[in-house]
GROMACS .gro file of C-alpha atoms in nm:
model
  242
    1UNK     CA    1  -3.236  -5.285   5.268
    2UNK     CA    2  -2.926  -5.101   5.102
    3UNK     CA    3  -3.024  -5.209   4.769
    4UNK     CA    4  -3.382  -5.105   4.864
    5UNK     CA    5  -3.248  -4.737   4.878
    6UNK     CA    6  -2.996  -4.757   4.601
    7UNK     CA    7  -3.363  -4.838   4.387
    8UNK     CA    8  -3.508  -4.561   4.510
    9UNK     CA    9  -3.230  -4.318   4.446
   10UNK     CA   10  -3.198  -4.455   4.047
   11UNK     CA   11  -3.593  -4.471   4.028
   12UNK     CA   12  -3.698  -4.186   4.238
   13UNK     CA   13  -4.013  -4.351   4.464
   14UNK     CA   14  -4.123  -4.283   4.806
   15UNK     CA   15  -4.068  -4.543   5.066
   16UNK     CA   16  -4.396  -4.659   5.278
   17UNK     CA   17  -4.379  -4.569   5.605
   18UNK     CA   18  -4.416  -4.911   5.747
   19UNK     CA   19  -4.150  -5.019   5.528
   20UNK     CA   20  -3.900  -4.739   5.644
   21UNK     CA   21  -3.954  -4.802   5.980
   22UNK     CA   22  -3.904  -5.195   5.971
   23UNK     CA   23  -3.584  -5.081   5.795
   24UNK     CA   24  -3.437  -4.922   6.076
   25UNK     CA   25  -3.514  -5.163   6.323
   26UNK     CA   26  -3.318  -5.397   6.107
   27UNK     CA   27  -3.035  -5.200   5.957
   28UNK     CA   28  -2.778  -5.338   6.207
   29UNK     CA   29  -2.807  -5.671   6.010
   30UNK     CA   30  -2.590  -5.493   5.735
   31UNK     CA   31  -2.276  -5.573   5.920
   32UNK     CA   32  -2.322  -5.903   5.805
   33UNK     CA   33  -2.280  -5.815   5.448
   34UNK     CA   34  -1.945  -5.825   5.282
   35UNK     CA   35  -1.820  -5.496   5.257
   36UNK     CA   36  -1.778  -5.576   4.870
   37UNK     CA   37  -2.155  -5.621   4.791
   38UNK     CA   38  -2.206  -5.290   5.014
   39UNK     CA   39  -1.974  -5.099   4.807
   40UNK     CA   40  -2.155  -5.240   4.494
   41UNK     CA   41  -2.460  -5.081   4.607
   42UNK     CA   42  -2.336  -4.779   4.736
   43UNK     CA   43  -2.134  -4.716   4.430
   44UNK     CA   44  -2.494  -4.732   4.242
   45UNK     CA   45  -2.695  -4.545   4.513
   46UNK     CA   46  -2.447  -4.252   4.465
   47UNK     CA   47  -2.519  -4.202   4.071
   48UNK     CA   48  -2.879  -4.238   4.100
   49UNK     CA   49  -3.105  -3.925   4.032
   50UNK     CA   50  -3.236  -3.910   4.344
   51UNK     CA   51  -2.935  -3.949   4.573
   52UNK     CA   52  -2.999  -3.667   4.773
   53UNK     CA   53  -3.333  -3.822   4.941
   54UNK     CA   54  -3.146  -4.180   4.964
   55UNK     CA   55  -2.839  -4.055   5.088
   56UNK     CA   56  -3.041  -3.846   5.394
   57UNK     CA   57  -3.200  -4.203   5.427
   58UNK     CA   58  -2.888  -4.386   5.491
   59UNK     CA   59  -2.805  -4.086   5.738
   60UNK     CA   60  -3.173  -4.137   5.906
   61UNK     CA   61  -3.151  -4.505   5.957
   62UNK     CA   62  -2.793  -4.480   6.099
   63UNK     CA   63  -2.652  -4.751   5.813
   64UNK     CA   64  -2.306  -4.587   5.823
   65UNK     CA   65  -2.264  -4.691   6.181
   66UNK     CA   66  -2.265  -5.024   6.036
   67UNK     CA   67  -2.030  -4.985   5.746
   68UNK     CA   68  -1.608  -5.060   5.784
   69UNK     CA   69  -1.455  -4.737   5.726
   70UNK     CA   70  -1.765  -4.504   5.742
   71UNK     CA   71  -1.847  -4.632   6.098
   72UNK     CA   72  -1.607  -4.421   6.242
   73UNK     CA   73  -1.686  -4.123   6.121
   74UNK     CA   74  -1.992  -3.817   6.164
   75UNK     CA   75  -2.135  -3.890   5.828
   76UNK     CA   76  -2.456  -3.682   5.963
   77UNK     CA   77  -2.228  -3.376   5.888
   78UNK     CA   78  -2.174  -3.510   5.512
   79UNK     CA   79  -2.409  -3.358   5.255
   80UNK     CA   80  -2.451  -3.499   4.897
   81UNK     CA   81  -2.709  -3.300   4.681
   82UNK     CA   82  -2.654  -3.437   4.329
   83UNK     CA   83  -2.504  -3.779   4.193
   84UNK     CA   84  -2.145  -3.803   4.227
   85UNK     CA   85  -1.906  -4.056   4.191
   86UNK     CA   86  -1.836  -4.297   4.532
   87UNK     CA   87  -1.451  -4.224   4.518
   88UNK     CA   88  -1.531  -3.824   4.503
   89UNK     CA   89  -1.762  -3.891   4.832
   90UNK     CA   90  -1.495  -4.066   5.028
   91UNK     CA   91  -1.237  -3.794   4.888
   92UNK     CA   92  -1.503  -3.520   5.026
   93UNK     CA   93  -1.513  -3.723   5.347
   94UNK     CA   94  -1.140  -3.709   5.389
   95UNK     CA   95  -1.119  -3.338   5.311
   96UNK     CA   96  -1.376  -3.261   5.555
   97UNK     CA   97  -1.304  -3.404   5.853
   98UNK     CA   98  -0.907  -3.371   5.790
   99UNK     CA   99  -0.858  -3.738   5.827
  100UNK     CA  100  -0.622  -3.988   5.664
  101UNK     CA  101  -0.793  -4.305   5.760
  102UNK     CA  102  -0.694  -4.635   5.580
  103UNK     CA  103  -0.939  -4.774   5.285
  104UNK     CA  104  -0.819  -5.091   5.345
  105UNK     CA  105  -1.151  -5.185   5.553
  106UNK     CA  106  -1.323  -5.091   5.183
  107UNK     CA  107  -1.134  -5.359   5.008
  108UNK     CA  108  -1.141  -5.107   4.695
  109UNK     CA  109  -0.940  -5.166   4.392
  110UNK     CA  110  -0.607  -5.003   4.321
  111UNK     CA  111  -0.768  -4.757   4.057
  112UNK     CA  112  -1.018  -4.655   4.280
  113UNK     CA  113  -0.772  -4.581   4.578
  114UNK     CA  114  -0.598  -4.386   4.329
  115UNK     CA  115  -0.849  -4.193   4.233
  116UNK     CA  116  -0.930  -4.110   4.554
  117UNK     CA  117  -0.618  -3.970   4.667
  118UNK     CA  118  -0.592  -3.771   4.321
  119UNK     CA  119  -0.948  -3.626   4.385
  120UNK     CA  120  -0.811  -3.543   4.772
  121UNK     CA  121  -0.489  -3.371   4.603
  122UNK     CA  122  -0.716  -3.170   4.345
  123UNK     CA  123  -0.949  -3.009   4.611
  124UNK     CA  124  -0.640  -2.925   4.844
  125UNK     CA  125  -0.492  -2.796   4.536
  126UNK     CA  126  -0.805  -2.616   4.374
  127UNK     CA  127  -0.866  -2.272   4.597
  128UNK     CA  128  -0.477  -2.181   4.531
  129UNK     CA  129  -0.499  -2.198   4.160
  130UNK     CA  130  -0.505  -1.812   4.072
  131UNK     CA  131  -0.251  -1.786   3.773
  132UNK     CA  132  -0.245  -1.930   3.435
  133UNK     CA  133   0.119  -2.119   3.534
  134UNK     CA  134  -0.054  -2.296   3.839
  135UNK     CA  135  -0.372  -2.409   3.606
  136UNK     CA  136  -0.115  -2.509   3.347
  137UNK     CA  137   0.100  -2.725   3.649
  138UNK     CA  138  -0.217  -2.842   3.785
  139UNK     CA  139  -0.351  -2.981   3.443
  140UNK     CA  140  -0.022  -3.156   3.421
  141UNK     CA  141  -0.022  -3.277   3.732
  142UNK     CA  142  -0.423  -3.451   3.786
  143UNK     CA  143  -0.641  -3.647   3.545
  144UNK     CA  144  -0.816  -3.403   3.369
  145UNK     CA  145  -1.144  -3.621   3.360
  146UNK     CA  146  -1.153  -3.622   3.819
  147UNK     CA  147  -1.055  -3.221   3.800
  148UNK     CA  148  -1.392  -3.199   3.621
  149UNK     CA  149  -1.583  -3.416   3.811
  150UNK     CA  150  -1.496  -3.186   4.135
  151UNK     CA  151  -1.572  -2.899   3.932
  152UNK     CA  152  -1.883  -3.058   3.820
  153UNK     CA  153  -1.953  -3.121   4.207
  154UNK     CA  154  -1.906  -2.734   4.323
  155UNK     CA  155  -2.230  -2.759   4.486
  156UNK     CA  156  -2.171  -3.058   4.673
  157UNK     CA  157  -1.833  -2.923   4.782
  158UNK     CA  158  -2.005  -2.605   4.915
  159UNK     CA  159  -2.281  -2.786   5.093
  160UNK     CA  160  -1.973  -2.972   5.296
  161UNK     CA  161  -1.804  -2.658   5.329
  162UNK     CA  162  -1.518  -2.718   5.116
  163UNK     CA  163  -1.339  -2.417   4.937
  164UNK     CA  164  -1.391  -2.472   4.519
  165UNK     CA  165  -1.232  -2.276   4.234
  166UNK     CA  166  -1.185  -1.922   4.073
  167UNK     CA  167  -1.413  -1.969   3.786
  168UNK     CA  168  -1.243  -1.709   3.613
  169UNK     CA  169  -0.900  -1.863   3.590
  170UNK     CA  170  -1.028  -2.243   3.673
  171UNK     CA  171  -1.342  -2.346   3.458
  172UNK     CA  172  -1.399  -2.632   3.206
  173UNK     CA  173  -1.327  -2.440   2.887
  174UNK     CA  174  -0.968  -2.336   3.051
  175UNK     CA  175  -0.911  -2.664   3.128
  176UNK     CA  176  -0.945  -2.837   2.812
  177UNK     CA  177  -0.737  -2.515   2.607
  178UNK     CA  178  -0.478  -2.577   2.895
  179UNK     CA  179  -0.460  -2.947   2.843
  180UNK     CA  180  -0.443  -2.922   2.478
  181UNK     CA  181  -0.185  -2.661   2.476
  182UNK     CA  182   0.055  -2.827   2.734
  183UNK     CA  183   0.394  -2.891   2.519
  184UNK     CA  184   0.387  -3.270   2.697
  185UNK     CA  185   0.178  -3.470   2.930
  186UNK     CA  186   0.382  -3.670   3.174
  187UNK     CA  187   0.752  -3.725   3.238
  188UNK     CA  188   0.816  -3.983   2.994
  189UNK     CA  189   0.755  -3.699   2.715
  190UNK     CA  190   1.052  -3.560   2.830
  191UNK     CA  191   1.359  -3.520   2.598
  192UNK     CA  192   1.589  -3.588   2.886
  193UNK     CA  193   1.597  -3.816   3.175
  194UNK     CA  194   1.787  -3.936   3.487
  195UNK     CA  195   2.069  -4.075   3.303
  196UNK     CA  196   2.165  -3.773   3.046
  197UNK     CA  197   2.106  -3.534   3.327
  198UNK     CA  198   2.401  -3.721   3.557
  199UNK     CA  199   2.626  -3.767   3.249
  200UNK     CA  200   2.578  -3.422   3.142
  201UNK     CA  201   2.666  -3.300   3.510
  202UNK     CA  202   2.903  -3.574   3.602
  203UNK     CA  203   2.738  -3.625   3.898
  204UNK     CA  204   2.566  -3.954   4.082
  205UNK     CA  205   2.215  -4.052   4.170
  206UNK     CA  206   2.120  -3.912   4.464
  207UNK     CA  207   1.790  -3.702   4.595
  208UNK     CA  208   1.889  -3.389   4.379
  209UNK     CA  209   1.813  -3.563   4.064
  210UNK     CA  210   1.455  -3.599   4.133
  211UNK     CA  211   1.440  -3.247   4.235
  212UNK     CA  212   1.613  -3.182   3.938
  213UNK     CA  213   1.345  -3.372   3.716
  214UNK     CA  214   1.055  -3.185   3.898
  215UNK     CA  215   1.202  -2.859   3.802
  216UNK     CA  216   1.264  -2.914   3.419
  217UNK     CA  217   0.914  -3.065   3.412
  218UNK     CA  218   0.799  -2.704   3.558
  219UNK     CA  219   1.013  -2.543   3.321
  220UNK     CA  220   0.889  -2.703   2.972
  221UNK     CA  221   0.508  -2.713   3.140
  222UNK     CA  222   0.515  -2.339   3.212
  223UNK     CA  223   0.707  -2.228   2.868
  224UNK     CA  224   1.042  -2.123   3.006
  225UNK     CA  225   1.232  -2.394   2.806
  226UNK     CA  226   1.167  -2.585   2.524
  227UNK     CA  227   1.132  -2.976   2.510
  228UNK     CA  228   1.468  -3.023   2.339
  229UNK     CA  229   1.793  -3.192   2.491
  230UNK     CA  230   1.985  -2.926   2.389
  231UNK     CA  231   1.752  -2.612   2.509
  232UNK     CA  232   1.726  -2.844   2.845
  233UNK     CA  233   2.076  -2.901   2.948
  234UNK     CA  234   2.145  -2.558   2.860
  235UNK     CA  235   1.881  -2.436   3.097
  236UNK     CA  236   2.022  -2.653   3.360
  237UNK     CA  237   2.330  -2.494   3.336
  238UNK     CA  238   2.199  -2.174   3.352
  239UNK     CA  239   1.959  -2.221   3.628
  240UNK     CA  240   2.089  -2.530   3.848
  241UNK     CA  241   2.329  -2.542   4.135
  242UNK     CA  242   2.358  -2.904   4.289
   0.00000   0.00000   0.00000
């Protein structure tokens, strides 16, 4: 039955009334399917050209009532108007309902869980990006492909009452331009590390070190200091107290 809806989403056909009603009668049987099979079918369904109709059928047939994770949620409140990744759907559900349910029942890969968590963080951060400095840190901190996926799905976010981005500051062009101009792309690119800082400051490791490394990251990415060891250590001496 889920596969039928998946094919409908991908191929855009109508389901006969008799067939649809038979599916309604038997839908509870999907609880006997493995969650791995359900996730595979949902993943394909969510990317189909006719996803809006098929997703609405899932709700009408109460299919989510018999799926791990989704069974605890009122999925009738969720709207999908265009193709999106299943990971983004799960993130939208989490943000919409302001929940932090365990994803373990879905038996997703570590990569999928990581993407979902990033999607959630991206959606929560997007509305507050109103300056170029904030945009630089935003592009530095998150996977730009996931950022773009969220931005392209702006209509889906709106349909679920999730606040979107400020288009004058955050758009596909500014994302690409900002990414290209970043002086570094992750902490491994930084020309100092914890050992260098502890030696320079003659201090033992502690919570302060993580905070200091983050401060240096921000200073480099926002252009307040160049990514050179001598310049960074000068900046630390002038701006940081432990």
